Coordinates of C-alpha atoms in Angstrom, one line a residue:
M65 CA 123.7 162.4 90.5
S66 CA 123.4 166.1 90.6
R67 CA 120.5 167.3 92.7
D68 CA 119.7 169.5 89.7
H69 CA 118.8 166.4 87.7
A70 CA 115.8 164.1 87.8
D71 CA 116.1 160.4 88.6
L72 CA 113.3 159.6 86.0
I73 CA 111.8 161.4 83.1
L74 CA 108.6 160.2 81.4
A75 CA 108.0 162.1 78.2
G76 CA 106.4 162.0 74.8
G77 CA 102.8 161.5 75.5
P78 CA 99.7 163.2 77.0
V79 CA 99.6 163.5 80.8
F80 CA 96.3 163.2 82.6
S81 CA 97.0 165.1 85.8
A82 CA 93.4 164.8 87.5
G83 CA 93.3 168.4 88.2
A84 CA 96.2 170.4 86.7
G85 CA 96.7 171.6 83.0
P86 CA 97.8 169.6 80.0
A87 CA 101.4 168.5 79.8
T88 CA 103.5 165.9 77.9
A89 CA 106.4 165.2 80.4
V90 CA 106.9 164.4 84.1
A91 CA 110.2 164.5 86.0
V92 CA 110.7 162.5 89.3
R93 CA 113.4 162.8 92.0
D94 CA 113.7 161.0 95.2
G95 CA 110.3 159.4 94.8
R96 CA 108.4 162.6 94.3
I97 CA 107.3 164.5 91.2
L98 CA 109.8 167.2 90.5
A99 CA 108.3 169.0 87.5
V100 CA 105.4 168.7 85.0
G101 CA 105.5 170.3 81.6
D102 CA 106.4 169.9 78.0
D103 CA 110.2 170.3 77.7
L104 CA 112.0 168.9 80.8
S105 CA 115.2 168.1 79.0
G106 CA 117.1 170.6 81.3
L107 CA 116.5 168.2 84.2
R108 CA 118.1 165.3 82.4
G109 CA 121.5 164.2 83.7
P110 CA 123.8 161.3 82.8
A111 CA 122.2 158.9 85.1
T112 CA 118.6 159.9 84.5
E113 CA 116.2 157.1 83.3
V114 CA 114.0 158.2 80.5
V115 CA 110.8 156.6 79.5
D116 CA 109.5 157.3 76.0
L117 CA 105.7 157.5 76.3
A118 CA 105.4 157.3 72.6
G119 CA 102.0 158.8 72.6
R120 CA 100.7 156.6 75.5
L121 CA 98.9 158.3 78.4
L122 CA 100.6 159.0 81.7
M123 CA 98.3 159.3 84.7
P124 CA 98.2 159.1 88.5
G125 CA 98.1 155.6 90.0
F126 CA 94.6 154.2 90.5
Q127 CA 93.4 154.0 94.2
D128 CA 90.7 151.4 94.9
A129 CA 88.5 152.9 97.6
H130 CA 86.7 149.7 98.4
V131 CA 88.4 146.2 97.9
H132 CA 89.1 143.0 99.8
A133 CA 92.6 142.4 98.6
V134 CA 93.7 139.6 100.9
M135 CA 90.4 137.7 100.5
G136 CA 90.8 138.1 96.6
G137 CA 94.4 136.9 96.7
V138 CA 93.4 133.8 98.9
E139 CA 90.5 133.0 96.5
L140 CA 93.0 133.0 93.6
N141 CA 94.3 129.8 95.0
Q142 CA 90.9 128.1 95.6
C143 CA 88.2 126.7 93.3
D144 CA 87.6 129.6 90.9
L145 CA 84.2 130.0 89.4
T146 CA 84.5 133.4 88.1
E147 CA 84.4 134.6 84.4
T148 CA 81.5 132.3 83.5
T149 CA 77.8 131.8 84.2
D150 CA 77.6 128.3 82.8
R151 CA 76.3 125.8 85.4
N152 CA 78.1 122.9 83.5
E153 CA 81.4 124.8 83.6
Y154 CA 80.9 125.4 87.4
L155 CA 80.6 121.7 87.8
R156 CA 83.5 120.9 85.6
R157 CA 85.7 123.2 87.5
V158 CA 84.5 121.9 90.9
A159 CA 85.1 118.3 89.8
A160 CA 88.6 119.2 88.4
Y161 CA 89.6 121.1 91.5
A162 CA 88.4 118.2 93.9
A163 CA 90.4 115.7 91.6
A164 CA 93.5 117.9 91.8
H165 CA 93.3 118.3 95.6
P166 CA 92.3 114.8 96.9
D167 CA 93.7 115.5 100.4
L168 CA 91.5 118.6 101.1
E169 CA 89.0 118.1 103.7
W170 CA 86.6 120.7 102.2
I171 CA 86.2 122.0 98.7
S172 CA 86.0 125.8 98.9
G173 CA 86.2 128.8 96.7
G174 CA 83.6 130.7 94.7
G175 CA 82.6 133.3 92.2
W176 CA 79.4 131.8 90.8
S177 CA 76.5 134.1 89.8
M178 CA 72.9 133.9 91.0
E179 CA 71.7 134.4 87.4
S180 CA 72.9 130.8 86.7
F181 CA 70.2 129.3 88.7
P182 CA 66.4 129.5 88.7
G183 CA 65.4 132.3 91.1
G184 CA 69.1 132.7 92.0
V185 CA 69.0 129.6 94.2
P186 CA 71.6 126.9 93.5
A187 CA 70.7 123.3 94.2
K188 CA 72.8 121.0 96.5
E189 CA 72.2 118.1 94.2
L190 CA 74.2 119.6 91.4
L191 CA 77.3 119.6 93.7
D192 CA 76.4 116.1 95.0
R193 CA 76.9 114.8 91.5
V194 CA 80.5 115.8 91.2
V195 CA 81.6 115.8 95.0
P196 CA 79.4 113.4 96.9
D197 CA 81.9 112.4 99.6
R198 CA 83.3 115.7 100.9
P199 CA 81.7 119.0 102.0
V200 CA 81.7 121.7 99.4
Y201 CA 81.3 125.5 100.3
L202 CA 81.3 128.0 97.4
I203 CA 80.8 131.7 97.9
N204 CA 78.8 133.5 95.2
R205 CA 80.4 136.5 93.4
D206 CA 78.9 139.1 95.6
H207 CA 79.9 137.2 98.8
H208 CA 76.4 137.6 100.3
G209 CA 75.5 133.9 99.6
A210 CA 77.0 130.4 99.5
W211 CA 76.3 127.2 97.6
V212 CA 76.8 124.0 99.5
N213 CA 76.3 120.2 99.0
S214 CA 74.4 117.8 101.0
R215 CA 77.6 116.6 102.9
A216 CA 78.2 120.2 104.1
L217 CA 74.5 120.6 105.2
E218 CA 74.7 117.3 107.1
L219 CA 77.9 118.3 108.9
A220 CA 76.2 121.6 109.9
G221 CA 73.1 119.8 111.1
I222 CA 70.9 121.9 108.8
T223 CA 67.5 120.3 108.2
A224 CA 64.0 121.4 107.4
G225 CA 63.5 122.2 111.1
T226 CA 66.5 124.5 111.3
P227 CA 65.3 128.1 111.8
D228 CA 66.7 130.9 109.8
P229 CA 69.2 133.0 111.7
A230 CA 68.3 136.6 112.6
H231 CA 70.5 138.1 109.8
G232 CA 70.2 135.5 107.2
R233 CA 68.1 132.9 105.3
I234 CA 68.3 129.2 104.3
D235 CA 67.1 128.8 100.9
R236 CA 64.5 126.0 101.0
N237 CA 62.6 123.5 98.8
P238 CA 58.8 123.5 98.8
D239 CA 58.9 120.9 101.6
G240 CA 61.1 123.1 103.7
S241 CA 64.3 121.1 103.3
P242 CA 67.4 123.0 102.6
A243 CA 67.9 123.6 98.9
G244 CA 71.6 124.3 98.8
G245 CA 71.8 128.1 99.1
L246 CA 72.7 130.1 102.2
Q247 CA 72.1 133.8 102.3
E248 CA 74.0 136.4 104.5
G249 CA 74.2 135.3 108.2
A250 CA 73.0 131.7 107.3
M251 CA 76.4 131.3 105.5
E252 CA 78.0 131.1 109.0
L253 CA 76.1 127.9 109.8
V254 CA 78.5 126.1 107.4
G255 CA 81.3 128.5 106.9
D256 CA 82.3 128.2 110.6
L257 CA 83.0 124.5 110.0
L258 CA 85.7 125.1 107.3
P259 CA 89.3 124.5 108.1
E260 CA 91.0 127.6 109.3
V261 CA 92.8 129.7 106.7
T262 CA 96.3 130.3 108.2
T263 CA 98.3 133.4 108.5
A264 CA 100.6 131.8 105.9
D265 CA 97.7 131.5 103.5
R266 CA 96.6 135.1 104.0
V267 CA 100.2 136.4 103.6
A268 CA 100.5 134.4 100.3
G269 CA 97.1 135.8 99.2
L270 CA 98.3 139.4 99.9
R271 CA 101.3 138.8 97.8
R272 CA 99.3 137.6 94.9
A273 CA 96.8 140.3 95.3
Q274 CA 99.4 143.2 95.4
A275 CA 101.1 141.9 92.2
L276 CA 97.7 141.7 90.5
L277 CA 96.6 145.1 91.6
H278 CA 100.0 146.7 90.6
S279 CA 99.6 145.1 87.2
L280 CA 96.3 146.8 86.9
G281 CA 97.8 150.2 87.9
V282 CA 96.5 150.3 91.4
T283 CA 99.1 151.9 93.7
A284 CA 97.0 152.3 96.9
W285 CA 93.7 151.0 98.2
Q286 CA 91.3 150.8 101.2
D287 CA 90.6 147.4 102.4
A288 CA 87.0 147.4 103.4
M289 CA 87.1 144.6 106.0
V290 CA 90.0 144.5 108.5
C291 CA 89.8 142.8 111.9
A292 CA 86.4 141.3 110.8
T293 CA 84.0 139.4 112.9
N294 CA 80.3 138.2 112.2
G295 CA 81.7 135.1 110.4
Y296 CA 84.0 137.0 108.0
P297 CA 87.7 136.3 107.9
D298 CA 90.2 138.6 109.7
V299 CA 93.0 139.6 107.3
A300 CA 94.8 142.0 109.6
D301 CA 97.8 139.6 110.3
A302 CA 98.6 139.6 106.6
Y303 CA 98.8 143.3 106.4
L304 CA 100.7 143.6 109.6
A305 CA 103.4 141.1 108.3
A306 CA 103.7 143.0 105.0
A307 CA 104.0 146.4 106.6
T308 CA 106.5 145.3 109.3
E309 CA 108.5 143.2 106.9
G310 CA 108.8 145.9 104.4
W311 CA 107.3 144.3 101.3
L312 CA 104.0 146.2 101.2
T313 CA 104.7 148.5 98.2
A314 CA 101.2 149.7 98.0
T315 CA 99.8 152.2 100.5
V316 CA 96.9 150.7 102.4
V317 CA 94.1 152.1 104.4
G318 CA 92.5 149.5 106.6
A319 CA 88.8 149.9 107.4
L320 CA 88.3 148.3 110.8
W321 CA 85.2 146.2 110.9
W322 CA 82.3 147.2 113.1
D323 CA 80.9 144.2 114.9
R324 CA 77.2 144.5 114.2
D325 CA 76.3 142.3 117.2
R326 CA 77.8 144.8 119.6
G327 CA 77.5 148.5 120.3
A328 CA 79.7 151.4 121.4
E329 CA 81.5 149.3 123.9
Q330 CA 83.8 148.1 121.0
I331 CA 85.1 151.6 120.3
P332 CA 88.0 151.4 122.8
E333 CA 89.0 148.2 121.1
L334 CA 88.9 149.9 117.7
L335 CA 91.1 152.7 119.0
A336 CA 93.7 150.0 120.2
K337 CA 93.5 148.3 116.8
R338 CA 94.1 151.6 115.1
E339 CA 97.3 152.0 117.0
R340 CA 98.4 148.4 116.5
F341 CA 97.7 148.2 112.8
S342 CA 99.0 151.5 111.7
V343 CA 102.6 150.6 110.6
G344 CA 104.7 151.6 107.7
R345 CA 102.5 151.8 104.6
L346 CA 99.5 150.5 106.5
R347 CA 97.1 152.9 108.3
C348 CA 93.9 151.7 110.0
D349 CA 91.9 154.8 110.8
S350 CA 88.7 154.0 108.9
V351 CA 85.8 151.9 110.3
K352 CA 83.6 149.9 108.1
L353 CA 79.9 149.7 109.1
M354 CA 77.8 147.3 107.0
L355 CA 74.3 148.6 107.0
D356 CA 72.3 146.2 104.8
G357 CA 72.8 143.3 102.3
V358 CA 72.3 143.1 98.6
A359 CA 69.2 143.5 96.3
E360 CA 69.4 140.1 94.6
N361 CA 68.7 138.2 97.7
F362 CA 66.2 140.9 99.0
T363 CA 68.4 141.9 102.0
A364 CA 69.4 145.5 100.8
A365 CA 67.4 148.0 102.9
M366 CA 64.8 149.7 100.8
T367 CA 62.3 152.5 101.4
E368 CA 59.7 150.5 99.4
P369 CA 59.0 146.8 99.8
Y370 CA 60.3 144.1 97.4
R371 CA 57.9 142.5 94.9
D372 CA 57.3 138.8 94.7
S373 CA 57.5 136.7 91.5
C374 CA 54.0 137.8 90.6
G375 CA 54.9 141.5 90.9
C376 CA 52.9 141.9 94.1
A377 CA 54.2 143.9 97.0
T378 CA 55.5 141.9 99.9
T379 CA 56.2 143.0 103.5
N380 CA 60.0 142.7 103.1
R381 CA 62.0 146.0 102.9
G382 CA 65.4 144.3 103.5
L383 CA 67.6 144.1 106.5
S384 CA 69.2 146.8 108.7
F385 CA 72.3 145.1 110.2
I386 CA 72.8 148.0 112.6
D387 CA 69.8 149.4 114.3
P388 CA 69.3 153.0 112.8
R389 CA 68.1 154.2 116.3
F390 CA 71.7 153.9 117.6
L391 CA 73.7 154.4 114.3
G392 CA 74.0 158.2 114.7
D393 CA 75.4 157.8 118.3
F394 CA 78.0 155.2 117.1
V395 CA 79.1 157.4 114.2
T396 CA 79.2 160.5 116.2
E397 CA 81.6 158.9 118.8
L398 CA 83.7 157.4 116.0
D399 CA 83.9 160.8 114.3
G400 CA 84.9 162.4 117.6
H401 CA 87.8 160.0 117.8
G402 CA 89.0 161.0 114.4
F403 CA 87.8 157.8 112.6
Q404 CA 86.6 157.9 109.1
V405 CA 83.3 156.0 108.7
H406 CA 83.0 153.7 105.6
F407 CA 79.5 152.5 105.1
H408 CA 78.3 149.5 103.0
A409 CA 74.9 151.1 101.9
L410 CA 73.3 149.5 99.0
G411 CA 69.5 150.2 99.4
D412 CA 68.1 153.6 99.5
R413 CA 66.9 153.1 103.2
A414 CA 70.5 152.2 104.1
V415 CA 71.9 155.2 102.3
R416 CA 69.5 157.5 104.1
D417 CA 70.4 155.8 107.5
G418 CA 74.1 156.4 106.7
L419 CA 73.6 160.0 105.8
D420 CA 71.4 160.6 108.8
A421 CA 74.3 159.2 111.0
V422 CA 76.8 161.5 109.3
A423 CA 74.4 164.5 109.9
A424 CA 74.2 163.6 113.5
A425 CA 78.0 163.5 113.7
R426 CA 78.3 166.8 111.9
A427 CA 75.7 168.4 114.3
A428 CA 77.6 167.2 117.4
N429 CA 81.2 167.5 116.3
G430 CA 81.2 170.1 113.6
F431 CA 82.7 169.4 110.1
R432 CA 85.8 167.5 111.1
D433 CA 88.1 166.4 108.3
T434 CA 87.1 162.8 108.7
R435 CA 85.9 162.2 105.1
P436 CA 83.0 159.8 105.5
H437 CA 82.1 157.7 102.5
L438 CA 79.2 155.5 101.4
A439 CA 79.9 152.5 99.1
H440 CA 77.8 150.7 96.6
L441 CA 74.8 153.2 96.4
Q442 CA 72.7 150.9 94.1
V443 CA 69.5 152.8 95.0
V444 CA 69.5 156.4 96.2
H445 CA 66.4 158.3 97.0
P446 CA 66.4 161.7 95.0
D447 CA 65.8 163.6 98.2
D448 CA 69.2 162.2 99.5
V449 CA 71.3 163.0 96.4
P450 CA 72.1 166.6 97.3
R451 CA 72.8 165.6 101.0
F452 CA 76.2 164.1 99.9
R453 CA 77.6 167.5 99.2
A454 CA 75.8 169.2 102.0
L455 CA 77.3 166.7 104.5
G456 CA 80.7 166.3 103.0
A457 CA 80.1 162.6 102.4
T458 CA 81.8 160.9 99.4
A459 CA 79.9 158.7 97.0
N460 CA 82.1 155.6 96.6
L461 CA 81.0 154.0 93.3
Q462 CA 81.4 150.4 92.2
A463 CA 80.6 151.4 88.6
L464 CA 80.9 147.9 87.1
W465 CA 77.4 147.0 88.4
A466 CA 75.5 149.9 86.6
S467 CA 74.6 147.9 83.5
H468 CA 72.1 145.5 82.0
E469 CA 73.1 141.9 82.8
P470 CA 71.0 138.9 83.9
Q471 CA 71.6 139.6 87.5
M472 CA 70.1 143.1 87.1
D473 CA 67.5 142.3 84.6
D474 CA 66.3 139.0 85.9
L475 CA 67.0 139.0 89.6
T476 CA 66.7 142.6 90.6
I477 CA 64.5 144.8 88.5
P478 CA 61.4 142.5 88.5
F479 CA 61.5 142.4 92.3
L480 CA 62.1 146.1 93.0
D481 CA 59.2 148.6 93.5
P482 CA 58.9 150.5 90.2
A483 CA 59.7 153.7 92.0
L484 CA 63.1 152.3 92.9
V485 CA 64.2 151.0 89.5
D486 CA 65.2 154.3 88.0
R487 CA 67.0 155.4 91.1
Q488 CA 69.9 152.9 90.7
Y489 CA 73.5 153.9 90.5
P490 CA 72.7 157.7 90.0
F491 CA 76.3 158.6 89.2
G492 CA 75.4 161.5 87.0
D493 CA 72.9 163.0 89.4
L494 CA 75.4 162.7 92.3
W495 CA 78.1 164.4 90.1
R496 CA 75.7 167.2 89.0
A497 CA 74.7 167.8 92.6
G498 CA 78.3 168.4 93.5
A499 CA 79.0 165.2 95.4
H500 CA 82.6 164.1 95.8
L501 CA 83.1 160.8 93.8
A502 CA 85.5 158.0 94.5
C503 CA 85.6 154.6 92.9
G504 CA 86.4 151.0 94.0
S505 CA 86.0 147.5 92.7
D506 CA 84.9 145.5 95.7
W507 CA 87.1 142.7 94.3
P508 CA 86.8 139.7 94.7
V509 CA 83.1 140.4 94.3
S510 CA 83.8 141.8 90.9
T511 CA 87.0 142.4 88.7
P512 CA 89.7 144.6 90.2
D513 CA 90.5 146.0 86.7
P514 CA 89.6 149.7 86.9
W515 CA 89.2 150.0 83.1
Q516 CA 86.2 147.6 83.1
A517 CA 84.4 149.8 85.7
I518 CA 85.3 153.0 84.0
H519 CA 84.0 151.6 80.7
V520 CA 80.7 151.0 82.4
A521 CA 80.7 154.3 84.2
V522 CA 81.0 156.1 80.8
N523 CA 78.9 153.7 78.6
R524 CA 76.5 152.3 81.3
A525 CA 77.1 149.0 79.5
H526 CA 79.6 146.2 79.6
H527 CA 82.1 146.0 76.7
G528 CA 80.7 143.8 74.0
S529 CA 77.5 142.9 75.9
G530 CA 75.2 143.9 72.9
L531 CA 72.8 145.3 75.4
G532 CA 71.6 149.0 75.5
P533 CA 72.9 151.4 78.2
F534 CA 71.3 151.2 81.6
L535 CA 69.8 154.6 82.6
P536 CA 72.1 156.4 80.1
G537 CA 71.3 159.8 81.8
Q538 CA 73.6 158.7 84.7
R539 CA 76.7 158.4 82.5
L540 CA 79.9 160.1 83.6
D541 CA 82.4 161.4 81.0
L542 CA 85.9 159.7 80.8
A543 CA 87.7 162.5 82.6
T544 CA 85.3 162.6 85.5
A545 CA 85.3 158.8 86.0
L546 CA 89.1 158.7 85.8
A547 CA 89.4 161.5 88.3
A548 CA 87.1 159.7 90.6
Y549 CA 89.3 156.5 90.5
T550 CA 92.5 158.5 91.2
A551 CA 92.2 161.9 92.9
G552 CA 88.7 161.0 94.3
S553 CA 89.8 157.8 96.0
A554 CA 93.0 159.6 97.1
Y555 CA 90.8 162.1 98.9
V556 CA 88.9 159.3 100.5
N557 CA 92.1 157.6 101.6
R558 CA 93.4 160.8 103.1
L559 CA 96.4 160.5 100.9
D560 CA 96.6 164.1 99.8
D561 CA 100.0 164.0 98.2
T562 CA 98.8 161.4 95.7
G563 CA 96.1 161.0 93.1
T564 CA 97.1 163.9 90.9
V565 CA 100.2 164.6 88.8
R566 CA 101.7 167.8 90.2
P567 CA 105.0 168.9 91.6
G568 CA 105.7 167.7 95.2
N569 CA 103.3 164.8 95.1
R570 CA 104.5 161.2 95.4
A571 CA 105.4 159.7 92.1
D572 CA 102.7 157.0 92.1
L573 CA 102.3 156.9 88.3
V574 CA 100.8 154.7 85.5
V575 CA 101.7 154.4 81.9
L576 CA 99.1 153.0 79.7
D577 CA 99.3 151.1 76.4
R578 CA 97.4 153.9 74.7
D579 CA 95.6 157.2 75.1
P580 CA 92.0 156.2 75.8
F581 CA 90.8 159.8 75.2
A582 CA 91.8 159.4 71.6
A583 CA 89.6 156.4 71.0
P584 CA 85.9 155.9 71.0
P585 CA 84.1 155.4 74.4
D586 CA 83.1 151.9 73.5
E587 CA 86.9 150.9 73.4
I588 CA 87.7 152.1 76.9
A589 CA 87.6 148.5 78.4
A590 CA 90.4 147.5 76.0
T591 CA 93.0 149.8 77.8
R592 CA 95.8 148.1 79.5
V593 CA 98.5 149.1 81.9
A594 CA 102.1 149.1 80.6
M595 CA 104.0 150.3 83.6
T596 CA 103.2 151.1 87.3
F597 CA 105.4 153.2 89.6
V598 CA 105.1 153.7 93.3
D599 CA 107.3 156.5 94.8
G600 CA 109.1 156.5 91.4
D601 CA 110.1 152.9 91.7
L602 CA 108.8 150.4 89.0
V603 CA 106.5 147.8 90.5
H604 CA 105.0 146.5 87.3
G605 CA 106.2 146.4 83.6
A606 CA 109.5 146.7 82.0

């Protein structure tokens, strides 16, 4: 082919460039965008592949700024309790999975919702009915709690006399006996007994995850937990295999896990891991610091105390997994070594602690191009909203959660201090304050489909829920939400030649089945991906 011609031309539909002007055609050569415009027929040669957009939108590939891809892929092969909140359906699936796998020592999987049980606490007796003879361990959808049966509790030696671990809670009956739920660090009491998930299992999980994410238009992502400790699985071996063997088609940033039981002495180990696990399309130069838990089990760190079931203030303001007195020193040293910091910060006290740590690093090191980001941001104090822009910290949004649903309305709002309720998921305030926005799914905690999250970011309600919008003043418009999930996440991932459709950038592109800008906002969730390209090569579609 002549070097004057394109390898691929996509034409005949609107182009969402995430930053540049309007266009209807894009030309690709050697894996990069050659030209963007309206009439690119002069770049067509005898061997040029031409895709007729037929009015469908062409856009940059999505980038998921906070996902657990290997874990999600592994769970696709386990007992799957997602996409329902019906307790009877849970039990039917558990029974069917156990019957289909009679040789498994443990029944494991997850995806159940706290809203399915009174007070969010599942009972061991329900699982005992369907699997009485083998231990069962099922993680809930937010991965901060587990549902276990009596056999699992027996094997772990958990009784009424077992104390709660420092960073967790055993859900208990009125007589003190274990009820069947384990929160946060208490999950390890049983989870550590499960048969080891092998490297082969994780590699197979990554293959499943990559295919699924490509089918949803995701061309790059940041895995928020690589080289994990504290009872979480380490998925680094799967990524290393994919990168060295050459079948990792996505670009992946690995966020190396900060062991919250240790201090700065682990930083030399993180430097060594960065070197070892940066191969091909894999780069591990981010560090994940989990600052708190989640609101539904009262472990998210808040500035105001949680309420009890009677609406009275308690003494519980949640958990700080990393002592804020030392966090600034840790982040300053990481920043000095060129690491990006990636915080799990769900409560407003955790958000403030994370921002304070970034401020300490900025004061000590200057404004280095390390692009720190804070994920989840369920509650943000108004005083801290403008600090994101001032400190150059990105707000990493999991937009799907910003809606009315039982987990929000029954298990969260009644137990938050009234001052905190209206501070939840303040996307609009962050945008108006000039904060840089990125988006992620947190899959397998919630769906990896970007369009479901974008629908909620725009509508502040789930598609077809029939419920009114949740804090509608915090809506984003479609272009802003879409830019956050493409250019915004590309910025966080430090992939500066991706995320926008402009000449010279990598041809990570997505063709949709429609133009969502031409339809009403309440139809956004119906959008599907028809084709996904990575470096100009088709990885999904026909």
